[in-house]
Amino acid sequence: AVVAERQSALSGQAWYLSQAGNKLTLQVFATASESKARSFVQSNGKEFRYYRKQHQGQPLYVVTHGLYDSRDNAMAAEKSLSTNLRKNKPWPKSLGSIQQEIR
């Protein structure tokens, strides 16, 4: 199961690394639990993905939504998220900054 979890995170990370750095995504939430991030993504559809980064020496799993050409497009998409997700105040994040966090 641990190997499957790692492959799941790695396949998500490959998506982030393959995108143009000037594109944006919405950061929806972050959690210390990979299983929480994975089950959220599996339950909520293909527009959601997650990646792993280090935060204060600990792994942190960041869940994102979509791929957008502009900040305006990302903010418009934020309005389509559920009220529950909007409570976290999702914000646009560049793929370039995510790629740096992954590496």
PDB file of N, CA and C in Angstrom, residues 3 9-10 12-13 23 33-34 42 44 47 51 55-56 58 60 65-66 69 71 73 83 86 96-97 102:
ATOM      1  N   VAL A   3       3.783   1.636  -1.385  1.00  0.00           N
ATOM      2  CA  VAL A   3       4.299   1.834  -2.740  1.00  0.00           C
ATOM      3  C   VAL A   3       3.212   2.472  -3.613  1.00  0.00           C
ATOM      4  N   ALA A   9       1.195   9.794  -5.532  1.00  0.00           N
ATOM      5  CA  ALA A   9       1.754  11.136  -5.359  1.00  0.00           C
ATOM      6  C   ALA A   9       2.695  11.467  -6.508  1.00  0.00           C
ATOM      7  N   LEU A  10       3.506  10.503  -6.928  1.00  0.00           N
ATOM      8  CA  LEU A  10       4.448  10.761  -8.006  1.00  0.00           C
ATOM      9  C   LEU A  10       3.742  11.034  -9.326  1.00  0.00           C
ATOM     10  N   GLY A  12       0.840  12.379  -9.673  1.00  0.00           N
ATOM     11  CA  GLY A  12       0.343  13.746  -9.539  1.00  0.00           C
ATOM     12  C   GLY A  12       1.465  14.744  -9.741  1.00  0.00           C
ATOM     13  N   GLN A  13       2.612  14.480  -9.158  1.00  0.00           N
ATOM     14  CA  GLN A  13       3.744  15.394  -9.275  1.00  0.00           C
ATOM     15  C   GLN A  13       4.211  15.489 -10.719  1.00  0.00           C
ATOM     16  N   LYS A  23       1.362  28.922 -16.087  1.00  0.00           N
ATOM     17  CA  LYS A  23      -0.038  28.568 -15.834  1.00  0.00           C
ATOM     18  C   LYS A  23      -0.298  28.642 -14.332  1.00  0.00           C
ATOM     19  N   SER A  33      -1.679  14.745   6.013  1.00  0.00           N
ATOM     20  CA  SER A  33      -2.114  13.370   5.754  1.00  0.00           C
ATOM     21  C   SER A  33      -2.252  13.111   4.256  1.00  0.00           C
ATOM     22  N   GLU A  34      -1.365  12.273   3.705  1.00  0.00           N
ATOM     23  CA  GLU A  34      -1.494  11.941   2.287  1.00  0.00           C
ATOM     24  C   GLU A  34      -2.797  11.207   2.020  1.00  0.00           C
ATOM     25  N   GLN A  42      -9.707  11.616  -5.050  1.00  0.00           N
ATOM     26  CA  GLN A  42     -10.445  10.500  -5.654  1.00  0.00           C
ATOM     27  C   GLN A  42     -11.952  10.719  -5.583  1.00  0.00           C
ATOM     28  N   ASN A  44     -13.547  13.684  -5.542  1.00  0.00           N
ATOM     29  CA  ASN A  44     -14.029  14.944  -6.093  1.00  0.00           C
ATOM     30  C   ASN A  44     -13.720  15.177  -7.558  1.00  0.00           C
ATOM     31  N   GLU A  47     -10.436  17.254 -11.807  1.00  0.00           N
ATOM     32  CA  GLU A  47      -9.909  18.621 -11.762  1.00  0.00           C
ATOM     33  C   GLU A  47      -9.057  18.857 -10.510  1.00  0.00           C
ATOM     34  N   TYR A  51       0.044  17.450  -4.608  1.00  0.00           N
ATOM     35  CA  TYR A  51       1.482  17.220  -4.668  1.00  0.00           C
ATOM     36  C   TYR A  51       2.045  17.283  -3.251  1.00  0.00           C
ATOM     37  N   HIS A  55       7.538  21.058   4.412  1.00  0.00           N
ATOM     38  CA  HIS A  55       7.205  22.268   5.158  1.00  0.00           C
ATOM     39  C   HIS A  55       7.739  22.080   6.573  1.00  0.00           C
ATOM     40  N   GLN A  56       8.716  22.898   6.945  1.00  0.00           N
ATOM     41  CA  GLN A  56       9.355  22.794   8.263  1.00  0.00           C
ATOM     42  C   GLN A  56       9.818  21.363   8.545  1.00  0.00           C
ATOM     43  N   GLN A  58       8.716  18.567   7.421  1.00  0.00           N
ATOM     44  CA  GLN A  58       7.683  17.532   7.383  1.00  0.00           C
ATOM     45  C   GLN A  58       7.009  17.530   6.007  1.00  0.00           C
ATOM     46  N   LEU A  60       4.073  17.803   3.450  1.00  0.00           N
ATOM     47  CA  LEU A  60       2.778  18.469   3.417  1.00  0.00           C
ATOM     48  C   LEU A  60       2.180  18.178   2.047  1.00  0.00           C
ATOM     49  N   HIS A  65      -6.850  22.702  -7.644  1.00  0.00           N
ATOM     50  CA  HIS A  65      -7.969  22.528  -8.582  1.00  0.00           C
ATOM     51  C   HIS A  65      -7.660  23.249  -9.886  1.00  0.00           C
ATOM     52  N   GLY A  66      -7.777  22.527 -10.990  1.00  0.00           N
ATOM     53  CA  GLY A  66      -7.765  23.119 -12.317  1.00  0.00           C
ATOM     54  C   GLY A  66      -6.419  23.591 -12.837  1.00  0.00           C
ATOM     55  N   ASP A  69      -5.145  29.941 -17.363  1.00  0.00           N
ATOM     56  CA  ASP A  69      -4.226  30.806 -18.100  1.00  0.00           C
ATOM     57  C   ASP A  69      -3.984  32.132 -17.395  1.00  0.00           C
ATOM     58  N   ARG A  71      -4.914  34.795 -13.712  1.00  0.00           N
ATOM     59  CA  ARG A  71      -5.411  34.946 -12.349  1.00  0.00           C
ATOM     60  C   ARG A  71      -6.929  35.161 -12.349  1.00  0.00           C
ATOM     61  N   ASN A  73      -9.136  34.041 -14.537  1.00  0.00           N
ATOM     62  CA  ASN A  73      -9.803  32.756 -14.794  1.00  0.00           C
ATOM     63  C   ASN A  73      -9.806  31.890 -13.542  1.00  0.00           C
ATOM     64  N   THR A  83     -19.158  25.658  -1.190  1.00  0.00           N
ATOM     65  CA  THR A  83     -19.036  26.603  -0.073  1.00  0.00           C
ATOM     66  C   THR A  83     -18.013  26.100   0.929  1.00  0.00           C
ATOM     67  N   ARG A  86     -14.606  26.852  -0.376  1.00  0.00           N
ATOM     68  CA  ARG A  86     -14.332  28.290  -0.414  1.00  0.00           C
ATOM     69  C   ARG A  86     -14.025  28.847   0.978  1.00  0.00           C
ATOM     70  N   GLY A  96       4.916  27.330 -11.831  1.00  0.00           N
ATOM     71  CA  GLY A  96       6.356  27.516 -11.627  1.00  0.00           C
ATOM     72  C   GLY A  96       6.732  27.433 -10.160  1.00  0.00           C
ATOM     73  N   SER A  97       5.934  28.066  -9.285  1.00  0.00           N
ATOM     74  CA  SER A  97       6.257  28.013  -7.852  1.00  0.00           C
ATOM     75  C   SER A  97       6.039  26.606  -7.301  1.00  0.00           C
ATOM     76  N   ILE A 102       8.198  21.211  -5.419  1.00  0.00           N
ATOM     77  CA  ILE A 102       8.348  19.761  -5.612  1.00  0.00           C
ATOM     78  C   ILE A 102       9.820  19.379  -5.685  1.00  0.00           C
TER      79      ILE A 102
END
